[in-house]
Amino acid sequence: MTVTTAADREAVRVEPADRFNEELVANVHPNDWVNPEPRDRYHLVVIGAGTGGLVTASIAAGLGARVALIERHLMGGDCLNVGCVPSKGVIRAARSWHAARESARSFGGPRVEGPGGGSFGDAMTRMRRLRAGISRVDGARRFRDLGVDVFLAEGRFTGPNVVMVDGRSLRFRRAVIATGARAAAPPIPGLDGVPYLTNETIFTLTELPQRLVVLGAGPIGCEMAQAFARFGAEVTLVERGAHVLPREDADAALIVERAMEAHGVRIVHEATAVRAELRGTERVVHVERQGRTEAIAGDELLVAVGRAPNVEGLGLDAAGVAFDRHGVTVDDRLRTSNRRIFALGDVASKYQFTHAADAQARLVVANALFFGIGGGKTSRLVMPWATYTTPELAHVGMTGAAAVAAGHAVQTITVPMHDVDRAVLDGEDEGFLRVHLAEGSDRILGATLVAEHAGDLIGEMALAITARTGLGKIGSTIHPYPTQGEVFRKAADAWRRTKLTPTAKWAFRTFFRLVT
């Protein structure tokens, strides 16, 4: 048996190698880390220290279980290192730059000249500083202090109840696969010869590219396209579909699209990338659109289409765990084909969100360790999501089409944000709330919100669906005035007005004629 020491391992490095990224690495993959001696048998072995793995390990250890946590690269996973945390730091900086310019045009503030107006390098430094500070929560030492045996090395199943890590065998009663997913490039001829960015590398930039080409108009593509345009880059977004954010309602996505175009993003619709090439330092993408071919050149290329589950090298065959190109196969309780092993998060779920992995982790601890007591089925989770463009677009529950397909008779209430006083006063009145109800009742089937703070606000609808609280109850709840959250009360008022039938109106008129 060969055991790797800290000195034997290649040092982990995150670019750019400044003091903030050094602090990040010191927290989430300390290069002097010494893996512990394994215990005889673990109640739970978790492979992957992204959000799902971290939440699973911390809850189980807090309940007294013997837990091992294995991570081959950076603890915190995509969310901390290359996803939610850095992207929202960058988006916030870009939004601030835009707000400074808008202050003169819309609010009578001081004039700020130029499309940029700030230091992109300083904005990225701020992001790295904040990420490093947040990283302590996901760090190796914190989890060791929680009672978790943290192994920073490759983990691989060698049998149905054994994982090999750092030359040691970890025997387990239960295991959880939480290895996540990674960016996957589409099969575009020539792309492998062109340097390109993904969500995993775009946050290493220290200089603003003059021209940025973005492939893919999903959430990542739209968020980064708008942010970089606000920083002052010339951004071209290439999308195969007829509108951005194809999983959302077309009219909701159109509001986001118009805002992106107003902020300087050129959007090329119904275009297929057929070839990529490197011309000197230019990244050139050739696209076919309406029977014609166009060459789109940029100084940087962001590929924001496709994700691939991290299933390679895990020894899943040896463990008897079924998987395919979509990831590990699980049932409604997140159990794999090996009854001892569960899987969650991006490696096993269609909902590839940090909050989805967190919610699934809370189920998996109970399902794996306590025979399902206190756990439950993933199909019963009410899953909201948000895209953090300006305006934001958030959704929870069923779309109208999905509700009809499921056999529901649907009543839809739509309230435009320009009917909400606070949205008007804030200059944020583009958008709407759309609520789908089961016809004949106030039961909420789903909701879509396009608004500046939609990601924060959609939680009220998620709570209502989860708790089976009707729209009428929301309407009877006092909302502070003026707030944008008042849009929910307005939706309830609109629903109540539909209950005032001609017969009811006649009855009220008769009543008031009789009462003097």
XYZ file of C-alpha atoms in Angstrom, residues 67-417:
351
model
C -18.434 10.543 8.320
C -15.680 10.663 5.723
C -15.660 13.390 3.075
C -13.541 12.997 -0.065
C -12.635 15.825 -2.459
C -10.045 15.623 -5.233
C -9.854 19.348 -5.981
C -11.483 22.363 -4.292
C -14.002 22.030 -1.488
C -17.037 24.189 -2.085
C -17.430 22.807 -5.593
C -18.727 24.843 -8.509
C -20.876 27.175 -6.413
C -18.062 28.660 -4.371
C -15.224 28.461 -6.856
C -16.595 28.894 -10.382
C -20.349 29.385 -10.070
C -22.787 31.257 -7.852
C -20.306 33.135 -5.686
C -17.927 34.577 -8.298
C -20.662 35.155 -10.882
C -22.841 37.149 -8.501
C -19.824 39.176 -7.386
C -19.108 40.050 -11.008
C -22.776 40.743 -11.794
C -23.061 43.071 -8.803
C -20.032 45.069 -9.907
C -21.367 45.370 -13.454
C -24.767 46.426 -12.114
C -23.089 49.109 -10.025
C -21.271 50.484 -13.065
C -24.532 50.585 -14.990
C -26.341 52.276 -12.098
C -23.680 54.979 -11.964
C -24.247 55.766 -15.631
C -28.032 55.617 -15.248
C -27.983 58.044 -12.316
C -27.587 60.982 -14.697
C -30.051 59.824 -17.330
C -32.879 58.659 -15.071
C -32.369 60.116 -11.602
C -30.706 63.493 -12.049
C -27.406 62.285 -10.638
C -23.850 63.196 -11.668
C -22.882 62.249 -15.211
C -20.488 59.320 -15.730
C -18.956 59.223 -19.198
C -18.023 56.184 -21.278
C -19.392 52.658 -21.614
C -17.212 51.338 -18.831
C -16.188 53.958 -16.336
C -14.255 51.817 -13.867
C -11.442 49.322 -13.431
C -12.387 45.808 -14.512
C -9.291 44.512 -12.746
C -10.430 46.085 -9.477
C -13.903 44.568 -9.902
C -12.404 41.106 -10.337
C -10.088 41.631 -7.372
C -13.113 42.503 -5.260
C -14.786 39.269 -6.352
C -11.711 37.202 -5.422
C -11.440 38.937 -2.050
C -15.072 38.225 -1.184
C -14.883 34.645 -2.441
C -11.829 34.001 -0.284
C -13.652 35.292 2.787
C -16.704 33.154 2.114
C -14.539 30.073 1.489
C -13.784 29.563 5.184
C -17.301 28.188 5.640
C -16.581 25.419 3.106
C -13.000 24.846 4.236
C -11.253 21.640 5.200
C -10.359 22.763 8.708
C -13.927 23.780 9.512
C -15.255 20.386 8.501
C -12.524 18.628 10.442
C -13.635 20.656 13.469
C -17.207 19.475 12.833
C -16.002 15.910 13.306
C -15.705 14.937 9.636
C -12.692 12.979 8.376
C -11.650 15.064 5.352
C -9.621 13.333 2.622
C -8.169 15.559 -0.111
C -7.477 12.996 -2.807
C -9.117 10.904 -5.526
C -11.811 8.536 -4.318
C -12.765 5.370 -6.178
C -15.118 2.507 -5.360
C -13.377 -0.868 -5.307
C -16.451 -2.811 -4.227
C -20.075 -2.391 -3.195
C -19.139 -1.042 0.239
C -15.523 0.125 -0.079
C -13.908 3.321 -1.368
C -10.170 3.571 -1.994
C -8.626 6.962 -1.254
C -4.971 7.890 -0.917
C -3.998 4.217 -0.800
C -6.411 3.462 2.025
C -9.660 1.503 2.035
C -12.690 3.181 3.574
C -15.428 0.724 4.457
C -18.907 2.187 4.751
C -22.465 1.408 5.739
C -23.773 4.011 3.307
C -22.168 6.267 0.703
C -23.250 9.373 -1.202
C -21.974 10.370 -4.626
C -21.965 14.167 -4.897
C -19.326 14.769 -7.568
C -21.285 17.353 -9.542
C -20.904 18.203 -13.220
C -18.573 20.204 -15.421
C -18.771 22.417 -18.469
C -18.951 20.412 -21.706
C -18.063 21.831 -25.112
C -20.345 21.134 -28.084
C -18.937 19.178 -31.046
C -18.063 22.193 -33.189
C -15.350 21.476 -35.792
C -12.170 23.358 -34.941
C -13.222 24.317 -31.417
C -10.581 22.116 -29.834
C -7.936 24.277 -31.527
C -9.351 27.549 -30.183
C -8.693 28.797 -26.652
C -12.056 29.383 -25.043
C -13.530 30.210 -21.668
C -16.169 28.354 -19.676
C -17.798 29.198 -16.360
C -14.790 27.440 -14.835
C -12.222 29.826 -16.346
C -13.944 33.152 -17.076
C -13.391 34.302 -13.494
C -9.623 34.087 -13.933
C -9.711 37.137 -16.246
C -7.926 40.249 -14.995
C -8.371 42.391 -18.130
C -11.627 43.183 -19.903
C -11.747 41.736 -23.422
C -12.657 44.373 -25.984
C -14.884 41.844 -27.795
C -16.530 38.799 -26.239
C -18.404 36.102 -28.151
C -20.785 33.973 -26.088
C -22.155 30.639 -27.297
C -25.395 29.738 -25.537
C -28.232 31.873 -24.146
C -29.022 29.894 -21.029
C -28.619 31.470 -17.580
C -24.801 31.487 -17.593
C -24.561 32.875 -21.107
C -27.139 35.606 -20.490
C -25.766 36.644 -17.099
C -22.183 36.932 -18.326
C -23.121 38.544 -21.653
C -25.036 41.320 -19.917
C -22.403 41.808 -17.204
C -19.495 42.089 -19.645
C -21.464 44.456 -21.876
C -22.046 46.667 -18.852
C -18.325 46.609 -18.151
C -17.818 47.971 -21.670
C -17.045 44.927 -23.816
C -18.600 44.465 -27.259
C -20.627 41.292 -26.675
C -22.204 39.029 -29.282
C -24.463 36.259 -27.979
C -25.138 33.315 -30.311
C -28.270 31.265 -29.646
C -29.791 28.338 -31.561
C -33.337 29.155 -30.471
C -35.765 31.957 -31.226
C -35.227 33.679 -27.872
C -32.877 33.656 -24.897
C -33.548 31.481 -21.835
C -35.397 28.805 -23.837
C -36.796 26.990 -20.794
C -38.747 30.103 -19.750
C -42.000 31.570 -21.095
C -41.251 33.368 -24.363
C -42.728 36.708 -23.285
C -40.816 36.613 -19.998
C -37.566 35.833 -21.798
C -38.274 38.621 -24.302
C -38.257 41.233 -21.526
C -34.815 40.037 -20.428
C -33.661 39.967 -24.039
C -34.703 43.553 -24.674
C -32.889 44.684 -21.548
C -29.725 42.869 -22.642
C -29.884 44.523 -26.057
C -30.407 47.917 -24.411
C -27.226 47.280 -22.423
C -25.248 46.627 -25.602
C -25.491 42.868 -26.214
C -25.904 41.857 -29.838
C -28.037 38.692 -29.966
C -27.846 36.400 -32.985
C -30.920 34.140 -32.986
C -31.558 30.788 -34.663
C -27.872 30.444 -35.446
C -25.877 27.226 -35.501
C -22.127 27.277 -34.905
C -20.602 25.203 -37.703
C -16.895 25.921 -37.311
C -14.410 27.685 -35.071
C -10.911 28.880 -35.823
C -8.068 30.935 -34.384
C -6.895 33.858 -36.542
C -3.855 35.242 -34.836
C -5.267 36.074 -31.416
C -8.880 36.338 -32.621
C -11.402 33.642 -31.763
C -13.669 33.280 -34.792
C -16.958 31.367 -34.794
C -18.697 30.658 -38.101
C -22.476 30.422 -37.742
C -25.243 29.484 -40.154
C -28.369 31.563 -39.967
C -31.283 31.760 -42.383
C -29.263 30.033 -45.084
C -26.286 32.353 -44.754
C -22.933 31.998 -42.992
C -21.481 34.725 -40.789
C -18.056 34.882 -39.154
C -18.175 36.374 -35.647
C -14.818 37.369 -34.179
C -13.864 38.171 -30.617
C -10.867 38.558 -28.363
C -12.357 35.967 -26.006
C -14.902 33.194 -26.541
C -17.197 31.971 -23.751
C -18.733 28.541 -24.337
C -21.835 28.345 -22.147
C -23.659 25.339 -23.580
C -23.765 21.874 -22.108
C -22.837 20.160 -18.867
C -21.412 16.684 -18.297
C -21.784 14.677 -15.046
C -18.593 13.786 -13.217
C -18.846 9.983 -13.281
C -15.445 9.074 -14.709
C -12.863 7.428 -12.487
C -15.268 6.674 -9.652
C -15.302 2.890 -10.083
C -19.072 2.852 -10.419
C -19.036 -0.501 -12.193
C -17.139 -2.059 -9.286
C -19.756 -0.655 -6.922
C -22.686 -1.859 -9.013
C -23.931 1.689 -9.581
C -25.807 2.297 -12.848
C -25.132 5.485 -14.814
C -25.427 6.927 -18.297
C -24.507 10.115 -20.125
C -27.001 12.035 -17.986
C -25.334 10.940 -14.749
C -25.912 8.450 -11.957
C -29.316 6.756 -12.065
C -31.333 7.259 -8.870
C -34.866 6.581 -7.684
C -37.221 9.109 -6.107
C -35.385 8.759 -2.800
C -31.955 9.298 -4.442
C -30.910 5.645 -4.034
C -28.774 4.140 -6.796
C -28.869 0.576 -8.129
C -26.645 -0.298 -5.154
C -28.954 0.020 -2.148
C -26.020 1.146 0.032
C -25.156 4.080 -2.220
C -27.075 7.303 -2.895
C -26.375 10.181 -5.285
C -27.481 13.812 -5.388
C -26.845 17.165 -6.975
C -25.653 17.822 -10.506
C -24.317 14.288 -10.981
C -27.807 12.805 -10.580
C -30.453 15.535 -10.870
C -32.123 17.506 -13.652
C -32.163 20.496 -11.289
C -28.582 21.726 -11.418
C -28.825 24.426 -8.776
C -26.984 24.912 -5.500
C -30.257 25.084 -3.576
C -31.415 21.849 -5.222
C -28.297 20.023 -4.022
C -28.809 21.493 -0.547
C -32.443 20.322 -0.418
C -31.554 16.858 -1.704
C -28.787 16.536 0.892
C -31.321 17.045 3.666
C -33.406 14.231 2.220
C -30.472 11.916 1.640
C -29.230 11.926 5.232
C -32.582 10.678 6.481
C -33.142 8.320 3.552
C -29.673 6.780 3.835
C -29.077 6.670 7.578
C -32.529 6.602 9.180
C -34.501 4.299 6.859
C -36.278 7.287 5.314
C -37.664 8.602 8.603
C -37.696 12.373 8.241
C -36.636 12.129 4.604
C -38.809 11.925 1.557
C -39.092 11.893 -2.211
C -37.431 14.350 -4.546
C -40.604 14.577 -6.626
C -42.250 16.377 -3.720
C -39.651 19.146 -3.616
C -40.923 22.526 -4.789
C -37.976 23.848 -6.779
C -37.637 27.553 -7.564
C -34.936 28.953 -9.819
C -33.737 32.359 -10.921
C -31.586 33.891 -13.623
C -29.722 36.927 -12.307
C -29.892 39.206 -15.286
C -31.450 42.660 -15.153
C -34.336 42.244 -14.757
C -34.134 38.892 -13.010
C -36.363 36.044 -14.128
C -37.573 33.585 -11.495
C -39.938 30.648 -11.609
C -41.412 28.031 -9.302
C -43.859 25.192 -9.817
C -45.517 24.412 -13.136
C -45.623 26.509 -16.254
C -49.042 26.987 -17.768
C -48.289 24.458 -20.513
C -47.007 21.897 -18.004
C -50.099 22.338 -15.832
C -52.417 21.746 -18.785
C -50.365 18.726 -19.846
C -50.752 17.349 -16.333
C -54.532 17.524 -16.685
C -55.250 20.716 -14.746
C -57.823 23.286 -15.758
C -55.826 26.482 -15.327
C -56.706 30.062 -14.483
C -53.852 32.516 -15.053
C -53.441 35.879 -13.333
C -50.868 38.352 -14.704
C -49.889 41.607 -12.983
C -47.499 43.966 -14.822
C -44.792 45.523 -12.681
